[in-house]
XYZ file of C-alpha atoms in Angstrom:
725
model
C 105.533 125.185 136.462
C 105.346 128.660 137.994
C 103.757 129.297 141.360
C 103.373 132.605 143.225
C 103.839 133.339 146.902
C 101.783 136.471 147.279
C 102.016 139.469 149.525
C 105.485 138.918 150.914
C 106.896 141.556 153.195
C 110.105 141.582 155.191
C 109.967 140.190 158.757
C 110.357 143.669 160.201
C 107.383 144.977 158.221
C 105.293 141.949 159.191
C 105.961 142.598 162.842
C 105.179 146.261 162.422
C 101.862 145.372 160.851
C 100.682 142.710 163.294
C 101.756 144.412 166.485
C 100.120 147.627 167.612
C 103.066 149.954 167.947
C 102.494 153.337 169.555
C 105.962 154.695 168.728
C 109.380 153.341 167.880
C 112.358 155.640 168.325
C 115.499 155.388 166.227
C 117.535 154.210 169.195
C 115.007 151.492 169.963
C 115.077 150.316 166.366
C 118.855 150.084 166.371
C 118.916 147.857 169.433
C 119.073 144.079 169.004
C 115.660 142.505 168.490
C 113.819 145.739 168.313
C 110.843 144.330 166.431
C 109.688 142.037 169.262
C 109.821 145.054 171.588
C 106.687 146.209 169.814
C 104.804 143.435 171.651
C 103.742 145.955 174.263
C 100.676 146.658 172.167
C 99.978 143.067 171.116
C 97.028 141.157 172.498
C 97.975 137.712 171.236
C 100.909 135.367 170.902
C 102.552 135.662 167.504
C 105.353 133.688 165.838
C 107.302 135.346 163.020
C 110.127 133.820 160.979
C 112.858 136.466 160.823
C 115.414 134.960 158.490
C 113.229 133.517 155.716
C 109.679 133.057 154.540
C 108.256 130.027 156.341
C 107.746 128.340 152.936
C 111.327 129.003 151.848
C 113.535 128.019 154.794
C 116.893 126.497 153.864
C 119.808 124.625 155.449
C 117.846 123.055 158.333
C 117.438 126.163 160.494
C 115.544 129.436 160.787
C 115.589 132.395 163.161
C 112.190 132.935 164.775
C 110.779 135.507 167.161
C 107.681 135.187 169.338
C 105.858 138.268 170.595
C 104.096 137.552 173.886
C 101.123 139.555 175.248
C 102.143 141.769 178.134
C 99.680 140.132 180.479
C 101.170 136.696 179.969
C 104.175 135.638 182.121
C 107.218 134.661 180.082
C 107.951 131.574 182.175
C 104.842 129.794 180.887
C 105.800 130.100 177.213
C 106.741 126.816 175.563
C 107.940 125.888 172.088
C 107.758 122.562 170.281
C 109.109 121.462 166.923
C 107.350 118.499 165.372
C 106.087 117.629 168.833
C 109.467 117.815 170.628
C 110.093 120.516 173.249
C 112.703 123.075 172.089
C 111.996 125.847 174.616
C 115.687 125.874 175.490
C 116.525 127.126 172.009
C 114.817 130.461 172.691
C 116.103 133.482 174.591
C 113.719 135.666 176.531
C 113.847 139.449 176.334
C 111.936 140.821 179.317
C 111.971 144.402 178.034
C 110.529 143.371 174.687
C 108.314 140.695 176.275
C 109.391 138.371 173.513
C 111.516 135.367 172.679
C 113.967 134.840 169.846
C 115.587 131.581 168.909
C 117.411 129.716 166.202
C 115.238 126.723 165.391
C 117.570 124.092 163.984
C 117.541 120.409 163.113
C 114.642 120.896 160.787
C 113.788 117.807 158.792
C 113.446 118.008 154.999
C 110.094 119.346 153.878
C 107.352 120.474 156.265
C 107.986 121.123 159.965
C 105.537 122.338 162.603
C 106.695 124.924 165.127
C 104.185 125.614 167.908
C 104.301 128.245 170.651
C 101.975 128.202 173.639
C 101.470 130.723 176.431
C 98.741 129.620 178.778
C 95.562 129.341 176.693
C 97.134 131.115 173.694
C 98.716 129.258 170.819
C 100.357 130.061 167.482
C 102.153 127.931 164.927
C 104.357 128.161 161.867
C 104.614 125.568 159.151
C 108.252 125.689 158.091
C 109.184 124.115 154.755
C 112.871 123.243 154.776
C 114.903 123.116 151.558
C 118.498 121.920 151.140
C 121.374 124.381 151.521
C 122.504 123.414 148.048
C 119.185 124.529 146.546
C 117.230 124.917 144.415
C 114.341 126.669 146.157
C 112.597 129.023 143.711
C 114.725 128.938 140.543
C 113.857 125.480 139.243
C 116.142 122.525 138.441
C 119.873 123.069 138.685
C 121.758 123.821 135.503
C 123.992 121.107 134.070
C 126.851 120.863 133.402
C 128.179 122.935 136.282
C 131.854 123.415 137.099
C 132.983 123.815 140.717
C 135.693 126.420 141.226
C 136.343 126.360 144.972
C 139.975 125.492 144.226
C 140.306 128.764 142.262
C 138.526 131.097 144.650
C 141.130 133.322 146.306
C 140.887 134.194 149.990
C 142.269 137.289 151.651
C 145.576 135.525 152.414
C 146.016 134.371 148.811
C 145.014 130.769 149.482
C 142.003 128.981 148.023
C 139.057 127.022 149.363
C 140.491 123.789 148.001
C 138.554 121.010 146.368
C 134.773 120.844 146.848
C 133.315 118.366 149.308
C 130.565 117.126 146.999
C 129.054 117.405 143.536
C 127.181 120.547 144.643
C 130.475 122.413 145.036
C 130.172 122.697 148.815
C 132.963 123.640 151.203
C 133.219 123.846 154.963
C 132.394 127.308 156.271
C 135.476 129.169 157.464
C 136.354 132.495 159.071
C 139.405 134.541 158.151
C 140.571 137.898 159.458
C 142.091 140.904 157.754
C 142.890 144.405 158.873
C 143.192 147.870 157.443
C 146.646 149.326 157.830
C 147.539 152.912 158.605
C 149.069 152.914 155.134
C 145.637 152.401 153.587
C 145.901 148.727 152.635
C 143.747 145.711 153.460
C 146.041 142.925 154.622
C 145.596 139.426 156.040
C 145.803 139.295 159.827
C 148.709 136.930 160.589
C 147.725 136.229 164.185
C 144.175 136.945 165.402
C 145.516 137.072 168.940
C 147.925 139.930 168.154
C 147.286 143.422 166.820
C 149.648 144.647 164.095
C 151.681 147.768 164.793
C 150.187 149.458 161.707
C 146.544 148.675 162.578
C 144.166 151.508 161.684
C 141.106 152.519 163.700
C 137.758 153.715 162.408
C 134.630 155.420 163.719
C 131.394 153.947 162.417
C 128.346 155.987 161.481
C 126.782 155.035 164.846
C 129.731 156.647 166.658
C 131.638 153.515 167.696
C 135.437 153.862 167.473
C 136.889 150.395 166.908
C 140.036 148.781 165.526
C 139.796 148.208 161.772
C 139.757 144.425 162.087
C 137.669 142.592 159.509
C 135.979 139.247 160.035
C 135.339 137.400 156.747
C 133.048 134.382 156.666
C 133.265 132.235 153.534
C 131.075 129.282 152.688
C 128.700 127.880 150.100
C 124.954 127.976 149.567
C 122.967 127.209 146.424
C 126.165 125.920 144.750
C 127.530 129.455 145.130
C 130.471 130.742 147.151
C 129.365 133.461 149.545
C 131.246 135.853 151.788
C 130.112 138.044 154.686
C 132.408 140.636 156.215
C 132.084 143.004 159.155
C 134.219 144.817 161.681
C 134.957 142.509 164.588
C 137.800 142.069 167.031
C 138.771 138.367 167.180
C 139.835 138.872 170.800
C 136.170 139.276 171.740
C 133.301 136.796 171.617
C 132.104 135.656 168.214
C 129.183 137.747 166.925
C 125.791 136.067 166.971
C 122.158 136.968 166.453
C 121.857 137.738 170.163
C 125.300 139.315 170.501
C 126.080 141.987 167.933
C 129.640 142.971 167.145
C 130.325 146.503 168.487
C 131.689 147.481 165.071
C 128.545 146.546 163.168
C 126.207 149.480 162.548
C 123.172 147.148 162.272
C 122.935 147.660 158.494
C 123.791 145.375 155.588
C 125.072 146.158 152.094
C 124.659 143.390 149.539
C 126.957 143.816 146.539
C 126.152 142.626 143.029
C 128.833 142.101 140.414
C 128.636 143.022 136.742
C 129.049 141.253 133.425
C 126.864 138.740 131.612
C 128.988 137.268 128.844
C 130.135 133.713 129.690
C 127.837 133.844 132.726
C 126.720 130.205 132.814
C 127.759 126.688 133.831
C 130.227 127.837 136.485
C 130.324 128.523 140.202
C 132.630 131.477 139.643
C 135.776 132.711 141.344
C 134.676 136.092 142.689
C 131.847 137.843 144.494
C 130.541 141.381 144.154
C 133.194 142.387 146.719
C 133.003 142.448 150.522
C 136.167 144.359 151.483
C 135.443 147.946 150.458
C 137.122 150.003 153.207
C 134.626 152.859 152.985
C 131.690 150.515 153.562
C 133.394 148.591 156.331
C 134.837 151.750 157.855
C 131.309 153.099 158.340
C 130.396 149.879 160.131
C 128.339 148.181 157.444
C 128.265 144.433 157.171
C 128.860 143.497 153.525
C 127.714 140.293 151.828
C 127.829 138.829 148.332
C 128.091 135.549 146.458
C 129.657 134.252 143.279
C 126.248 133.709 141.634
C 125.484 137.371 142.329
C 128.125 138.280 139.760
C 126.484 138.341 136.335
C 129.809 137.428 134.734
C 129.363 134.081 136.503
C 125.574 133.856 136.376
C 123.571 135.993 133.937
C 120.184 134.988 135.362
C 118.398 137.379 137.702
C 116.129 134.621 139.063
C 119.051 132.481 140.190
C 120.710 135.630 141.529
C 117.592 136.431 143.578
C 117.465 132.916 144.987
C 121.136 133.047 145.942
C 120.804 136.464 147.584
C 117.735 135.201 149.486
C 119.685 132.239 150.857
C 122.775 134.250 151.767
C 120.672 136.849 153.564
C 118.888 134.073 155.463
C 122.226 132.777 156.636
C 123.298 136.294 157.612
C 120.191 136.909 159.721
C 120.457 133.547 161.457
C 124.046 134.159 162.462
C 124.183 137.901 163.055
C 120.608 139.125 163.447
C 118.029 140.959 161.361
C 119.566 144.147 159.903
C 117.785 147.458 160.238
C 117.811 147.563 156.437
C 119.627 146.089 153.443
C 121.076 148.192 150.617
C 121.597 146.613 147.202
C 124.778 147.893 145.566
C 125.878 147.132 142.013
C 126.742 148.468 138.590
C 126.010 147.306 135.039
C 125.149 143.610 135.455
C 124.772 144.427 139.137
C 122.060 146.962 138.311
C 119.941 144.265 136.673
C 119.973 142.372 139.945
C 119.166 145.386 142.094
C 116.196 146.396 139.953
C 114.746 142.939 139.433
C 115.255 141.543 142.933
C 113.675 144.654 144.451
C 110.683 144.432 142.096
C 110.150 140.675 141.897
C 111.185 139.594 145.413
C 110.302 142.534 147.673
C 111.629 142.441 151.204
C 115.122 141.232 150.326
C 116.373 144.735 149.501
C 115.162 147.932 151.175
C 116.963 150.394 148.902
C 119.270 150.161 145.909
C 122.219 152.161 144.604
C 122.859 151.193 140.991
C 125.426 152.344 138.442
C 125.751 152.194 134.637
C 122.222 150.891 134.847
C 119.901 148.880 132.640
C 116.351 147.812 133.467
C 116.993 144.131 132.719
C 118.756 141.741 130.348
C 115.761 140.495 128.405
C 114.428 143.726 126.939
C 116.458 146.898 126.500
C 119.845 145.167 126.581
C 119.128 142.161 124.381
C 117.081 144.216 121.928
C 119.953 146.678 121.509
C 122.597 143.971 121.116
C 120.439 142.019 118.672
C 119.788 145.107 116.553
C 123.464 146.063 116.623
C 124.464 142.598 115.415
C 121.997 142.881 112.520
C 123.177 146.371 111.587
C 126.854 145.481 111.769
C 126.252 142.443 109.573
C 124.256 144.479 107.063
C 126.747 147.346 106.870
C 129.802 145.087 106.522
C 128.541 141.926 104.794
C 125.243 142.546 103.026
C 125.640 146.072 101.670
C 129.126 147.405 102.358
C 129.919 150.969 101.308
C 126.248 151.907 100.848
C 126.044 153.906 104.099
C 128.666 156.348 105.328
C 129.792 156.054 108.935
C 127.602 159.000 109.870
C 124.600 157.477 108.110
C 125.209 154.212 109.964
C 125.403 156.105 113.246
C 122.135 157.897 112.511
C 120.401 154.580 111.869
C 121.823 153.083 115.074
C 121.208 156.213 117.131
C 124.364 155.894 119.226
C 126.590 158.836 120.027
C 129.611 156.997 118.612
C 129.672 155.062 115.346
C 132.070 152.639 117.044
C 129.245 151.490 119.335
C 127.694 149.491 116.480
C 130.602 147.059 116.349
C 131.111 147.182 120.123
C 127.521 146.175 120.833
C 127.445 143.674 117.993
C 130.297 141.924 119.777
C 128.266 142.103 122.976
C 125.561 140.111 121.195
C 127.694 137.024 121.801
C 125.462 136.508 124.847
C 122.737 135.602 122.316
C 124.998 133.153 120.484
C 125.069 129.600 121.912
C 128.574 128.837 120.612
C 130.361 132.171 120.968
C 131.466 132.355 124.591
C 131.819 129.926 127.468
C 133.570 130.189 130.820
C 137.123 129.021 130.449
C 136.607 126.256 133.043
C 133.921 124.489 130.969
C 135.619 121.653 129.057
C 135.425 121.992 125.293
C 133.828 118.558 124.909
C 130.804 119.753 126.931
C 130.132 122.802 124.792
C 127.402 122.951 122.198
C 128.237 122.993 118.524
C 125.500 122.517 115.911
C 127.533 120.007 113.897
C 130.064 118.409 116.223
C 128.190 118.444 119.542
C 124.486 119.254 119.053
C 123.609 117.937 122.530
C 126.211 120.054 124.310
C 125.629 122.957 126.683
C 124.448 126.088 124.877
C 126.121 129.295 126.018
C 123.447 132.003 125.774
C 121.116 133.940 128.042
C 117.980 132.107 126.929
C 119.251 128.582 127.527
C 120.664 129.771 130.847
C 117.141 130.886 131.812
C 115.356 127.865 130.347
C 113.512 127.188 133.626
C 111.487 130.329 132.932
C 111.243 130.327 129.151
C 110.753 126.595 128.652
C 112.014 124.437 125.797
C 110.894 124.366 122.216
C 109.804 120.740 121.704
C 111.014 120.856 118.109
C 114.618 121.662 119.028
C 114.956 121.024 122.751
C 116.508 124.482 123.054
C 115.207 127.367 125.139
C 112.409 129.471 123.729
C 113.381 133.083 122.943
C 111.648 136.370 123.691
C 113.288 138.094 120.731
C 111.494 139.743 117.821
C 111.959 142.369 115.097
C 108.990 141.718 112.807
C 107.516 145.033 111.680
C 110.390 147.136 113.044
C 111.243 149.997 110.665
C 114.956 150.402 111.223
C 116.238 153.907 110.601
C 112.779 155.537 110.627
C 113.889 158.638 112.518
C 116.998 158.898 110.329
C 114.770 158.785 107.254
C 112.422 161.442 108.590
C 115.304 163.722 109.543
C 116.795 163.456 106.064
C 119.917 161.650 107.291
C 119.283 158.722 104.927
C 117.353 158.476 101.656
C 114.149 156.503 100.996
C 116.225 154.126 98.859
C 118.619 153.439 101.743
C 115.697 153.000 104.146
C 114.069 150.436 101.868
C 117.312 148.590 101.155
C 118.127 148.425 104.850
C 114.774 147.054 105.944
C 114.629 144.583 103.084
C 118.120 143.234 103.657
C 118.509 143.349 107.456
C 116.772 140.066 108.296
C 117.089 138.371 111.683
C 118.984 135.733 113.667
C 118.115 132.050 113.918
C 118.221 129.898 117.043
C 122.019 129.638 116.679
C 122.393 133.397 116.134
C 123.147 132.964 112.450
C 121.881 135.669 110.056
C 118.656 134.893 108.244
C 116.853 136.671 105.422
C 113.651 136.506 107.455
C 112.949 138.662 110.474
C 113.037 136.969 113.882
C 109.693 136.190 115.534
C 109.436 135.648 119.296
C 108.179 132.403 120.763
C 104.762 133.294 122.251
C 105.342 131.263 125.423
C 108.716 132.900 126.063
C 107.283 136.328 125.313
C 104.471 135.864 127.820
C 106.869 134.487 130.431
C 109.235 137.435 129.989
C 106.472 139.909 130.801
C 104.540 137.972 133.431
C 107.495 136.702 135.482
C 109.536 139.902 135.716
C 112.311 138.954 133.328
C 111.298 142.225 131.700
C 111.314 144.740 134.528
C 107.806 145.886 135.412
C 108.632 148.501 138.053
C 105.215 148.565 139.719
C 105.693 145.779 142.268
C 108.361 145.928 144.986
C 110.331 148.575 143.120
C 107.477 151.049 143.577
C 108.270 151.154 147.293
C 112.055 151.024 146.981
C 114.364 154.057 147.158
C 116.548 154.076 144.036
C 119.693 156.116 143.473
C 120.912 155.696 139.907
C 124.522 156.842 139.621
C 126.020 157.089 136.161
C 129.638 157.550 135.257
C 128.902 158.830 131.761
C 130.301 156.720 128.925
C 128.124 157.372 125.855
C 131.138 159.189 124.415
C 133.667 156.388 125.008
C 136.130 156.296 122.111
C 135.413 152.682 121.146
C 131.720 152.803 121.960
C 130.027 151.514 125.080
C 126.938 149.546 126.032
C 126.250 151.608 129.188
C 124.128 154.355 127.693
C 122.113 157.042 129.451
C 118.938 156.003 127.675
C 118.730 152.757 129.650
C 118.379 154.690 132.902
C 115.599 156.709 131.319
C 113.924 153.458 130.242
C 113.719 152.395 133.883
C 112.312 155.787 134.854
C 109.696 155.557 132.092
C 108.610 152.149 133.356
C 108.300 153.457 136.917
C 106.171 156.321 135.673
C 103.994 154.018 133.585
C 103.431 151.590 136.455
C 103.147 153.999 139.402
C 102.200 157.377 137.963
C 105.557 158.891 138.891
C 109.192 157.989 139.444
C 109.661 160.076 142.573
C 111.416 157.191 144.325
C 114.269 157.337 141.791
C 117.102 159.872 141.745
C 119.693 160.312 138.977
C 123.245 161.413 139.797
C 125.543 161.809 136.782
C 129.191 162.770 136.365
C 132.020 162.126 133.944
C 134.177 159.029 133.992
C 137.146 160.440 135.910
C 136.675 157.940 138.762
C 136.585 154.936 136.444
C 133.051 153.704 136.903
C 131.362 152.562 140.100
C 133.863 153.351 142.831
C 133.535 154.944 146.252
C 136.607 156.982 145.396
C 133.977 159.211 143.753
C 132.626 161.854 146.154
C 129.337 161.671 144.264
C 128.959 157.953 144.922
C 129.909 158.453 148.574
C 127.166 161.081 148.700
C 124.795 158.505 147.215
C 125.597 156.026 149.990
C 125.201 158.645 152.716
C 121.915 159.806 151.196
C 120.563 156.261 150.938
C 121.465 155.738 154.590
C 119.548 158.872 155.577
C 116.613 157.957 153.347
C 116.187 154.427 154.685
C 116.661 155.446 158.308
C 113.818 157.929 157.919
C 111.589 155.272 156.344
C 112.281 152.843 159.191
C 111.077 155.491 161.653
C 107.897 156.221 159.675
C 105.009 154.358 161.356
C 102.310 156.028 159.268
C 99.678 154.125 157.314
C 100.888 155.518 154.000
C 101.644 153.143 151.138
C 105.232 152.003 150.674
C 105.608 154.306 147.667
C 104.223 157.280 149.579
C 106.564 156.629 152.501
C 109.553 156.473 150.189
C 108.655 159.756 148.530
C 107.816 161.519 151.793
C 111.067 160.503 153.476
C 113.466 161.285 150.651
C 116.158 163.686 151.938
C 115.400 167.262 150.956
C 118.732 167.806 149.197
C 118.604 164.513 147.293
C 117.439 165.412 143.798
C 118.464 164.699 140.246
C 121.805 166.353 139.573
C 124.912 166.259 137.452
C 128.444 167.501 138.039
C 130.292 169.677 135.587
C 133.369 168.447 133.745
C 135.616 171.135 135.283
C 138.753 170.320 137.229
C 136.728 171.247 140.320
C 133.263 169.941 139.390
C 130.250 171.953 140.470
C 126.898 170.404 141.234
C 124.071 171.287 138.838
C 120.612 170.568 140.207
C 117.924 169.871 137.625
C 115.559 167.077 136.714
C 117.282 164.898 134.130
C 115.160 164.027 131.124
C 115.620 162.014 127.959
C 115.121 165.103 125.784
C 118.489 166.408 127.025
C 117.058 169.636 128.391
C 119.104 172.053 130.474
C 122.783 172.181 131.284
C 122.943 168.535 132.345
C 121.388 167.501 129.055
C 124.095 169.391 127.203
C 126.889 167.956 129.326
C 125.626 164.374 129.370
C 123.218 163.859 126.478
C 121.287 160.658 125.997
C 121.238 158.994 122.605
C 118.707 156.475 121.299
C 119.162 152.817 120.474
C 118.330 151.337 117.036
C 114.938 150.252 118.384
C 114.153 153.777 119.585
C 115.237 155.218 116.227
C 112.675 152.830 114.751
C 109.981 154.448 116.901
C 109.839 152.187 119.975
C 108.755 153.814 123.255
C 111.330 155.013 125.755
C 110.348 152.135 128.069
C 111.926 149.797 125.474
C 109.909 146.873 126.833
C 107.993 145.676 123.751
C 109.033 142.198 122.607
C 106.583 141.841 119.707
C 104.936 144.983 118.408
C 101.335 145.174 117.312
C 101.344 145.896 113.632
C 99.298 148.306 111.578
C 98.902 149.059 107.894
C 101.464 151.483 106.494
C 100.328 155.041 107.200
C 101.996 157.421 104.758
C 101.525 160.335 107.169
C 104.166 158.713 109.411
C 106.848 159.696 106.905
C 108.258 163.160 106.352
C 109.607 162.219 102.942
C 107.911 161.547 99.657
C 108.036 158.009 98.285
C 107.671 157.419 94.583
C 104.927 155.002 93.494
C 107.516 152.276 93.007
C 108.998 152.927 96.468
C 105.541 152.771 98.004
C 104.932 149.377 96.427
C 108.307 148.169 97.646
C 107.690 149.353 101.214
C 104.456 147.344 101.306
C 106.382 144.317 100.038
C 109.071 144.733 102.694
C 106.416 144.797 105.446
C 103.678 142.457 104.196
C 102.087 142.086 107.657
C 102.334 145.787 108.470
C 104.673 147.959 110.498
C 104.988 148.418 114.232
C 102.280 150.423 115.966
C 104.240 151.741 118.902
C 101.191 153.506 120.357
C 99.976 150.146 121.674
C 101.490 147.816 124.260
C 103.321 144.850 122.839
C 101.606 141.641 121.863
C 100.988 139.702 125.068
C 102.452 142.494 127.161
C 100.955 142.279 130.648
C 102.035 143.472 134.084
C 103.989 141.215 136.398
C 101.786 138.281 137.400
C 102.833 138.378 141.043
C 105.842 138.723 143.284
C 107.750 135.852 144.835
C 107.223 133.487 141.928
C 108.859 130.085 142.146
C 109.618 127.653 139.311
C 109.785 123.889 139.404
């Protein structure tokens, strides 16, 4: 069952809204507990949970702030939890006229926190969930393999065996350092500084030794890590005592992949030791279930990120803002968490981007599998390589086979994590009750189960799709080839086996995909989120590549459709000389610096403009769409990037369509099931013979896709902060 929690905003924005703030300077904002300082204009006592929504608290504790009216003495303020006095858990800030405290020892379920100040009173109902989850993602997946004994720490050791069936470990802290030789090394003795220790100056101007504190633990059956600059010779950082090396900002990294991303805890995070991030003073956090190669489910990724960020805030304080950072499978998470669970991420920098898994990606992989099967098994030697490429739309013919292989994520027997024992894996004949290794069964809590099979319902459809339509109209293929192709292409059954019939989506799964945000909407939290989309161009990769320019344009088209414009999104494109998504690229470093400037300006904007308007108004003046030439010394070319490949950037880095777009689908690429219409002969720029006309009507007995209409059951996102149980 799905339930929404409506209107969520981050704790900082809640405080800004409920307290009458005359002005907040940048320096005030950067100070610890700046939000309660706004209490100067408040006329009533107000409790605000800083680290989590009150309904979604985890692990028995929550960081809370209380803004006290200026006319009320602080020494009369009292706090109780479930009737017991806990005033001693709170720290007073006389300048802010506020209290902040870590409320711990919460009991499972509902807890009542009450603050009183003379005649004034406020309360929070705190619902406490276990640290092992689940909270919003629904029942845990089974089987599930713990991998704490394979997770490598900075010194090369592992976390050892798990403490329980939920893959938990004791939280630990390790230290590393950056050497003058440019390496990150384990710190042998926290009490001694190595001779080759480097120093760094953070973006807030603090010059500190490049000593890195790394916290490792588990939440939500996931291994998380949090790193920041901190000298172990000084006091441990805490929510009331910031490390001098921390710049008060958090980067949350998301790892890529998808294939084999189920039934395992994973042995890596999105990375927390990037020297350029840490050197600027950022805290960096990630978790193993925020790597899509371990967990290809954006809902579970959002839940995990929510819980890790809660733990971060409780231990280190509320960051000024949080930047989401990830490429490929990491871009799914950035887009969908920002849209579906607003408040967790304040801005995102994505690379090699896709809107989501369910639509553009799965549609393209599904179509590629069908085309590859048709061209090699059904009708070999009937289409030249160039004719095949024209039907597929890709820049490289090799992409057909490459993406067909990528369709293994749709196949329940094709790929499993190596740690999952063979006897637990699904096989239709030998183990029909085993674990199915595909994206739909991994997201069964959203899609539901087909009662006839017990397997996950699928939001996958190609009924009415006229494959190769644009190739036919351009003269690249003949009417005979077009008819043969569409008659013989077929679909895939529940086990991803070719069928003569087209594949029809399950109506329940289709509705869920649209209404729950599994298909990116773009008009919820993402409308008020700064987005920098960096692409290391790979459409021309020799063996084909899934990371195509058109997917970035699909996201932009969805933003425009939902919000009227995509002015909160910026494209930066260059060639692949830096090997993908790496801060060795000056362009990506520029993206990080620009996002920092953008978000800092938004934080200082106390206007009553909408979130989208604030984002657009505060975008740095020099931050615009741009590409970089392919010269040895690349030059920046400023122009708006568009899917029609206009201008110099369009010539340097052209976008190519997918098979679904060649068939006439809209650039948004978000239609699961198309509305169908009767064949309209004016849609074709070729002449069909009478016999060919009759055959075309036979091939599409229920009509062909009418791409001028939204998809069947296509509706906007139902609400943000949906939970599943």
